[in-house]
XYZ file of C-alpha atoms in Angstrom:
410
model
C 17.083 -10.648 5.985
C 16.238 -10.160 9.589
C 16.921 -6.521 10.879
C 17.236 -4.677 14.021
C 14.369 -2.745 14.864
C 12.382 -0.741 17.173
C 8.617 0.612 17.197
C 7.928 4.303 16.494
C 4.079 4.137 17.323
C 2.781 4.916 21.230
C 1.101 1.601 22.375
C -3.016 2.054 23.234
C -4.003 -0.104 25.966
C -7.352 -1.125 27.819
C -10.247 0.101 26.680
C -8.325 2.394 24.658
C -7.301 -0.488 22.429
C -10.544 -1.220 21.816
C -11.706 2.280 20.981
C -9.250 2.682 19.007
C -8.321 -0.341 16.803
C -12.005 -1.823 16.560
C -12.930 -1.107 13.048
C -16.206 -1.013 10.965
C -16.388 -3.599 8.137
C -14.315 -2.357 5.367
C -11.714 -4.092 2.533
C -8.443 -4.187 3.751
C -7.330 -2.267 0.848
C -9.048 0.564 2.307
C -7.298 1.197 4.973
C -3.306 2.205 4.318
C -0.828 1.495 6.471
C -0.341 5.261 7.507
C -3.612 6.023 8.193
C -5.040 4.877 11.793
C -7.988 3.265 12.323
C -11.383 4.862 12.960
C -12.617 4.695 16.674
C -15.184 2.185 16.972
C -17.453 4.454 19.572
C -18.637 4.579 22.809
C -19.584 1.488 24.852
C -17.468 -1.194 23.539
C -15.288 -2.230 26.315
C -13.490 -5.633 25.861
C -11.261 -7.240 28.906
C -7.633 -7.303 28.116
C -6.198 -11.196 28.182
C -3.048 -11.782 29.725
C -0.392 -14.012 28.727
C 1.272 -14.618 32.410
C -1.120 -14.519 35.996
C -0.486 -11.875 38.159
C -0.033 -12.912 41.963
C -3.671 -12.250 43.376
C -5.364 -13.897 40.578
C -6.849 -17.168 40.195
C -7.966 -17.663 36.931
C -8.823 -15.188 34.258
C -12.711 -14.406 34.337
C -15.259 -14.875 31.984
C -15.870 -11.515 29.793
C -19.200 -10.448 29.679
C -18.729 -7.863 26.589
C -18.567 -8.970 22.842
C -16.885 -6.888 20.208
C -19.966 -5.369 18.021
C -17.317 -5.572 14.938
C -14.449 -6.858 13.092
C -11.513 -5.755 14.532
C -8.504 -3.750 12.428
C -6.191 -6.846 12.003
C -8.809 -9.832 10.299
C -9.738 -6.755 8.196
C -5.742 -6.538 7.664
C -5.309 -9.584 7.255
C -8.020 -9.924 4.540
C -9.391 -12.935 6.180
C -13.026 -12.768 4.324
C -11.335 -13.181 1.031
C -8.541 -15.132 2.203
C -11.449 -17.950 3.083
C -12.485 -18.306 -0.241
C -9.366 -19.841 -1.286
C -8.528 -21.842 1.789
C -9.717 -22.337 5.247
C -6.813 -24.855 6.141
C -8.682 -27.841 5.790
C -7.118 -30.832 6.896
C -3.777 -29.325 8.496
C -3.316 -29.988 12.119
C -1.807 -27.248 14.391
C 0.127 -27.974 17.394
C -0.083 -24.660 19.427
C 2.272 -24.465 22.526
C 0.944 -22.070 25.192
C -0.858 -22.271 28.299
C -2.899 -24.857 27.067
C -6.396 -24.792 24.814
C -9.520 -25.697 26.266
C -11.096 -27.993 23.734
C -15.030 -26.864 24.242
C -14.448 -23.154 24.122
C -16.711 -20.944 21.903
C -15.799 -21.643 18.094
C -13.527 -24.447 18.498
C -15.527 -27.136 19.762
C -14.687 -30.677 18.394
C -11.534 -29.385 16.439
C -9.061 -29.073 19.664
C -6.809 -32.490 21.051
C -5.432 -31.591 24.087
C -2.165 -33.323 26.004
C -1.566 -33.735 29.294
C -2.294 -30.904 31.152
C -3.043 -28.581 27.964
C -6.772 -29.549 28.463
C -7.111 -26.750 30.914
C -6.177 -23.180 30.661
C -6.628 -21.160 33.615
C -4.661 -18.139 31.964
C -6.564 -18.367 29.110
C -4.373 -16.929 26.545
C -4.093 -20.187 25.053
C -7.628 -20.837 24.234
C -7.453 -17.033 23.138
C -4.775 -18.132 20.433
C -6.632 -21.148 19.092
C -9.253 -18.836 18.042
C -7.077 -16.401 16.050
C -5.458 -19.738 14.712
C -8.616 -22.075 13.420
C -11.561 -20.222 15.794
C -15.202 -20.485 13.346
C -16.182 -17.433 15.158
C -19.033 -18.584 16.811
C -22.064 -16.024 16.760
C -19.184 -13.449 15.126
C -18.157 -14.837 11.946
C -16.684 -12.000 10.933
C -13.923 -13.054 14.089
C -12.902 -16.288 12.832
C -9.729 -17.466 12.700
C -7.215 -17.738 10.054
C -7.813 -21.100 9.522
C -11.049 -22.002 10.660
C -11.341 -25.256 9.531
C -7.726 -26.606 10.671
C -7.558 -28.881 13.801
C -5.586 -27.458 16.906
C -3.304 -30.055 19.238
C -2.760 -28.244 22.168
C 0.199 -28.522 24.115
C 1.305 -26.587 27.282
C 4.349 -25.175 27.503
C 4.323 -23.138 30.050
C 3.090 -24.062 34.314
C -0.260 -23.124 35.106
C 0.495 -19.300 35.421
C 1.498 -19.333 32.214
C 5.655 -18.579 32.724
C 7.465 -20.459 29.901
C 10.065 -23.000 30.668
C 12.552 -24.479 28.343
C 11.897 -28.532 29.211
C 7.586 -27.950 28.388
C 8.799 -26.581 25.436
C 10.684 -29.103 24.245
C 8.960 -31.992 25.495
C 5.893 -29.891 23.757
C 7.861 -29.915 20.348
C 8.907 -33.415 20.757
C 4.966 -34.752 21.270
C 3.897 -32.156 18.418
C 6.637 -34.120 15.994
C 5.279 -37.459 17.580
C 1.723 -36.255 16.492
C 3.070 -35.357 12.862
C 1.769 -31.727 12.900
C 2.024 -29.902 9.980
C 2.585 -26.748 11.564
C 4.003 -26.169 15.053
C 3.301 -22.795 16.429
C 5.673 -21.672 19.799
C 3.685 -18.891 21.341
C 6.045 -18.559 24.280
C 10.028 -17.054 24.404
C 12.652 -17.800 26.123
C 15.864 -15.380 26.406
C 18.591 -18.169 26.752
C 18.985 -21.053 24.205
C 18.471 -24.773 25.591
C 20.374 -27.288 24.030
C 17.230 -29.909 24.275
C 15.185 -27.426 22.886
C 17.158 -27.124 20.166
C 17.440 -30.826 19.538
C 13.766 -30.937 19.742
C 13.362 -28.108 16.770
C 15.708 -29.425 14.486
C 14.054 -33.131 14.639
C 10.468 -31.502 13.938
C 11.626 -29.486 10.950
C 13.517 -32.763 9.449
C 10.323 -34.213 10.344
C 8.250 -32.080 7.584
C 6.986 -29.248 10.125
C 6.717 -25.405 9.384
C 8.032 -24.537 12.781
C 7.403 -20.729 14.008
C 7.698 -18.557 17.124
C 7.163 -15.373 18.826
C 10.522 -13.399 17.887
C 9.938 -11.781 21.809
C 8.149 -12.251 24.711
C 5.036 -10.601 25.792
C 5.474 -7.487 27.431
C 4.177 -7.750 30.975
C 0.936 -5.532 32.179
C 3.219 -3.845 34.559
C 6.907 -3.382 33.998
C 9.632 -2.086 35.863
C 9.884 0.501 33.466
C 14.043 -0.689 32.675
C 14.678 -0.659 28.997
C 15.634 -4.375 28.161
C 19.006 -4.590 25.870
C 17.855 -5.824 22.169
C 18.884 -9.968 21.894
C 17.870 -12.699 20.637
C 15.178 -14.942 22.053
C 14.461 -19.232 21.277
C 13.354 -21.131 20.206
C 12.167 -18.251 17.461
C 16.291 -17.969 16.817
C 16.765 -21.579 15.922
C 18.313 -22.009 11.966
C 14.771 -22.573 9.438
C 12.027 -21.532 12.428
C 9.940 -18.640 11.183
C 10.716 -15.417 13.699
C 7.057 -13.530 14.460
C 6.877 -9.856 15.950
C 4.264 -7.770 16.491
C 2.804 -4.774 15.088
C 0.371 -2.080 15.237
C -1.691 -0.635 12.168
C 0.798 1.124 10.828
C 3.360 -1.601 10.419
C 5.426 -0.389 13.688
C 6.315 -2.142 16.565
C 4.328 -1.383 19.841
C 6.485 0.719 22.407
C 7.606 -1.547 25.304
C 7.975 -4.580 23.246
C 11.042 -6.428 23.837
C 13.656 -5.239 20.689
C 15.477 -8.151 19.061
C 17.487 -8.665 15.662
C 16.039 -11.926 14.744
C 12.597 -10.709 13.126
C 11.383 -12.726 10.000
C 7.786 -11.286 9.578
C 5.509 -9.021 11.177
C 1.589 -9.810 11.785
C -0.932 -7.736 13.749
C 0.056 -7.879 17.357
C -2.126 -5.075 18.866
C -5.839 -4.599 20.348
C -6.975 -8.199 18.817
C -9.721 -9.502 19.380
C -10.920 -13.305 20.547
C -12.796 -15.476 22.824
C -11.635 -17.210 25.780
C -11.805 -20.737 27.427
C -14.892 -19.716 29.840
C -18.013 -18.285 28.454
C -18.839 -16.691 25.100
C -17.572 -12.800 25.789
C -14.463 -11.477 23.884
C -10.966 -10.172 25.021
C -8.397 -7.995 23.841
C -4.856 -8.757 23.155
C -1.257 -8.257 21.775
C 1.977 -9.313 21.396
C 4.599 -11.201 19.912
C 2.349 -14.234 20.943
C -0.654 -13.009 18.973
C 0.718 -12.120 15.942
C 2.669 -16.022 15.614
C -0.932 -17.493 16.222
C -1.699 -15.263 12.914
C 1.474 -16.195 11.289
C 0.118 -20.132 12.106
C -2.840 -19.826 11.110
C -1.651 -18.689 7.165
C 0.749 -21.734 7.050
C -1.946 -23.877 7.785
C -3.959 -21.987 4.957
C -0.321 -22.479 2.846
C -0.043 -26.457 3.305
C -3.966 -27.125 2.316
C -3.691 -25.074 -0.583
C -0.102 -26.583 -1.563
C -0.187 -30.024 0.063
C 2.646 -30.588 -2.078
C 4.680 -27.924 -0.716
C 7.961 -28.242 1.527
C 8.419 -26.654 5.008
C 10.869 -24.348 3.577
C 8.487 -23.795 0.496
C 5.799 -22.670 2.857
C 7.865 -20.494 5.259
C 9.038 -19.063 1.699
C 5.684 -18.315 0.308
C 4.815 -16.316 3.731
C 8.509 -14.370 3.605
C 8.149 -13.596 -0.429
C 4.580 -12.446 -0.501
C 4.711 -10.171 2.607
C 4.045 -6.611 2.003
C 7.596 -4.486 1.860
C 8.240 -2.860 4.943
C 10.750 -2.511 7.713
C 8.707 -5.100 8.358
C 7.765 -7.213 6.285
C 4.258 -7.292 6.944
C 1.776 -11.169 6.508
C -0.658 -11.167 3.800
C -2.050 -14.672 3.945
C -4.122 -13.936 0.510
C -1.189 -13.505 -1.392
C 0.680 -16.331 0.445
C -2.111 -18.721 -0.942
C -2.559 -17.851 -4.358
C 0.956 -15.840 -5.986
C 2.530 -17.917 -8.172
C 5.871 -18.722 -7.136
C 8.845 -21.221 -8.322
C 9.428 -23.468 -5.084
C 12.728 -25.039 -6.448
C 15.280 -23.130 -4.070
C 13.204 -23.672 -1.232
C 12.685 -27.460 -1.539
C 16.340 -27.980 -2.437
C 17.500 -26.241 0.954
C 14.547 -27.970 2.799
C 16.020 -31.429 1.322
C 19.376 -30.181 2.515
C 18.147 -30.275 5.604
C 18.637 -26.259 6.370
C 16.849 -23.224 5.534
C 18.197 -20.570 3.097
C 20.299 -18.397 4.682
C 17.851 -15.577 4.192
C 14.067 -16.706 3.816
C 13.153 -13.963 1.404
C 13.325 -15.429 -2.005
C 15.325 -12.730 -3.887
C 15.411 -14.406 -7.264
C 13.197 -12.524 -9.026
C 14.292 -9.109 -7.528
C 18.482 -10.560 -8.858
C 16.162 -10.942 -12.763
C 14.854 -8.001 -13.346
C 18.019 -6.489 -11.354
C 19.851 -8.470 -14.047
C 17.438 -6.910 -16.781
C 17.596 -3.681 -15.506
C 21.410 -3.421 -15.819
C 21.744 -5.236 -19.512
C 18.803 -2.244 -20.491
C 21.267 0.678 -18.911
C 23.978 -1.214 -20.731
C 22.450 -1.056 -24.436
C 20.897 2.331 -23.832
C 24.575 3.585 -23.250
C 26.178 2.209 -25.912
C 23.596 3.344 -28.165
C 23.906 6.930 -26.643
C 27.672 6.749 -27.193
C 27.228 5.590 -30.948
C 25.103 8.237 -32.016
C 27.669 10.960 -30.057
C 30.885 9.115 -32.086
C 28.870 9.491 -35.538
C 27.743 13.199 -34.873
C 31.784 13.771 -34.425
C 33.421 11.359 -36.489
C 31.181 11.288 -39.748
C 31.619 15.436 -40.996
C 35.705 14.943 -39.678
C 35.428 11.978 -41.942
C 33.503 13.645 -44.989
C 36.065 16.477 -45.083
C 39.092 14.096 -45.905
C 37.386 12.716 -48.558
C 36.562 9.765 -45.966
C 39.997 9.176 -46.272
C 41.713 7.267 -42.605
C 42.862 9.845 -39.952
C 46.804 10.619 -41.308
C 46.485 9.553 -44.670
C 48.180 11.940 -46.526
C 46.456 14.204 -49.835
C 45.676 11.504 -52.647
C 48.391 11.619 -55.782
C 47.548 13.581 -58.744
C 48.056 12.107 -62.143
């Protein structure tokens, strides 16, 4: 069910982030959602990649730094193990941003690019792409979720990366054209457009896992005005997977935009990936980031169940996220629990999504078994208290019936 909610956990930024959410190689396991990361020491400095231009620059530079190791959220995310399972082979992505350059470090000769998408002078885009299907490059421990999936890159957004309703939805419409299996919107917009609406329901009838950041980005430099929780589209359109963002300890980064339409949450903080210029790495966040993640698993989802319906998929994400407020991606689990698609595929057939995607069948059986056990053990309780009283009341009549007088004498 999607729930109102608001981080807790002071937002790092800069090199900050980087000190403090760049990890040393370690199982996911080993690091609980309470406990912070280690800082990853001195000298690693990564440039922070923003999702809009600001007014005095041109393009976003080349970095010159590369992270030294895995950062906190593929170590989350369980991505080494996840890859032995699936790698999203096959599945096509269409990823609407600021566009995906298609020779950039780790994604070479998997990236189609539309229109204008070829070029991506904001770069967060091409940043994206690599958390979706990026190899890694010279860093294999900062592939992607998927690294062997295929990206179609679509702009949705002008060249300064500010989002507008018709790219979108033109976006969606070519990404439905192109039969992607999975359409990620990185962008959101605060008012609903009725085009863009059209456009999402014909790509989920279509056979498309459709997802989107549940907010926008927060800017690098805000007014400082607390925006008023709402809802934001295309991530509040009926069956389209809501992503938010969150830090290491399952909390929402202060500052982000607050919304009630959150469907899962995927690391969103002080990520690390490359950029379309040069081989360096950047560091980045938000709603935006963690969708890319949230991608990147379906992809993993439909190679690994190539079988499986839209709704089947988005289910298998919703029903094997960790419990939380909330509830938290695990790809791993995604690909390999063993779940009953039935509900899903009916409603998917239907042509709508469940009305809550968490699958809460199992929970309702053992709810189910839980009450019929309290049930017995009661009565059984209550039977043992009536023959403690009844049976000596009953031996000293002569287990003669309550008000049966004495027995004749002859």
């Amino acid at each position: 069910m999607r729930s109102s909610v608001r981080g807790s956990a002071r937002l790092l930024s800069g090199a900050g982030l980087a000190a403090a959410l760049l990890l040393p190689a370690a199982p996911a396991q080993a690091l609980p959602p309470s406990v912070p990361p280690a800082a990853d020491g001195p000298g690693q400095q990564l440039p922070g990649m923003p999702s809009t231009l600001a007014p005095d620059t041109v393009c976003t530079p080349a970095s010159g730094e590369k992270a030294k190791k895995q950062d906190w959220s593929r170590q989350r995310l369980d991505l080494d193990r996840l890859h032995r399972h699936g790698t999203g082979a096959g599945v096509t992505v269409a990823l609407i941003d600021t566009g995906v350059v298609a020779g950039a470090t780790g994604l070479d000769g998997r990236v189609t690019a539309r229109g204008a998408a070829g070029t991506d002078c904001v770069g967060h885009g091409t940043f994206l792409a690599g958390l979706i299907a990026g190899d890694g490059g010279s860093t294999p421990g900062l592939a992607g979720v998927a690294p062997r999936a295929r990206i179609l890159a679509l702009r949705g957004t002008d060249e300064r990366g500010r989002a507008d309703a018709d790219l979108v939805a033109d976006a969606v419409r070519d990404a439905t054209r192109a039969d992607a299996e999975v359409i990620a919107v990185a962008v959101a917009l605060p008012r609903r457009d009725a085009g863009l609406s059209d456009a999402i329901a014909d790509a989920r009838r279509a056979g498309a896992v459709v997802l989107a950041a549940a907010t926008p980005d927060p800017p690098s430099r805000g007014s400082g005005d607390e925006i008023p929780a709402r809802t934001y589209w295309p991530a509040g359109e009926p069956g389209v997977l809501a992503v938010a963002d969150m830090l290491p300890d399952g909390a929402r980064p202060d500052g982000s935009p607050r919304t009630d339409g959150i469907d899962l949450a995927a690391p969103g903080a002080g990520v690390v990936s490359g950029g379309p210029r040069g081989d360096g790495h950047y560091l980045g966040g938000g709603a935006s980031v963690a969708t890319a993640y949230a991608a990147g698993a379906a992809a993993v989802v439909r190679a690994a169940h190539p079988g499986a319906s839209p709704a089947a998929v988005t289910r298998r994400l919703t029903a094997t996220a960790y419990p939380a407020d909330l509830p938290q991606l695990d790809p791993y689990a995604a690909v390999t629990a063993v779940l009953g698609d039935t509900t899903a595929a009916a409603a998917d057939r239907a042509g709508s999504a469940p009305v809550s995607l968490r699958d809460t069948s199992a929970a309702d059986r053992a709810t189910g078994r839980a009450t019929l056990f309290v049930l017995l053990g009661t009565a059984a309780v209550l039977s043992v208290l009536w023959a403690a009283f009844a049976v000596p009341r009953a031996r000293a009549r002569g287990w003669r019936a309550a008000g049966a007088g004495e027995p004749e004498r002859g």
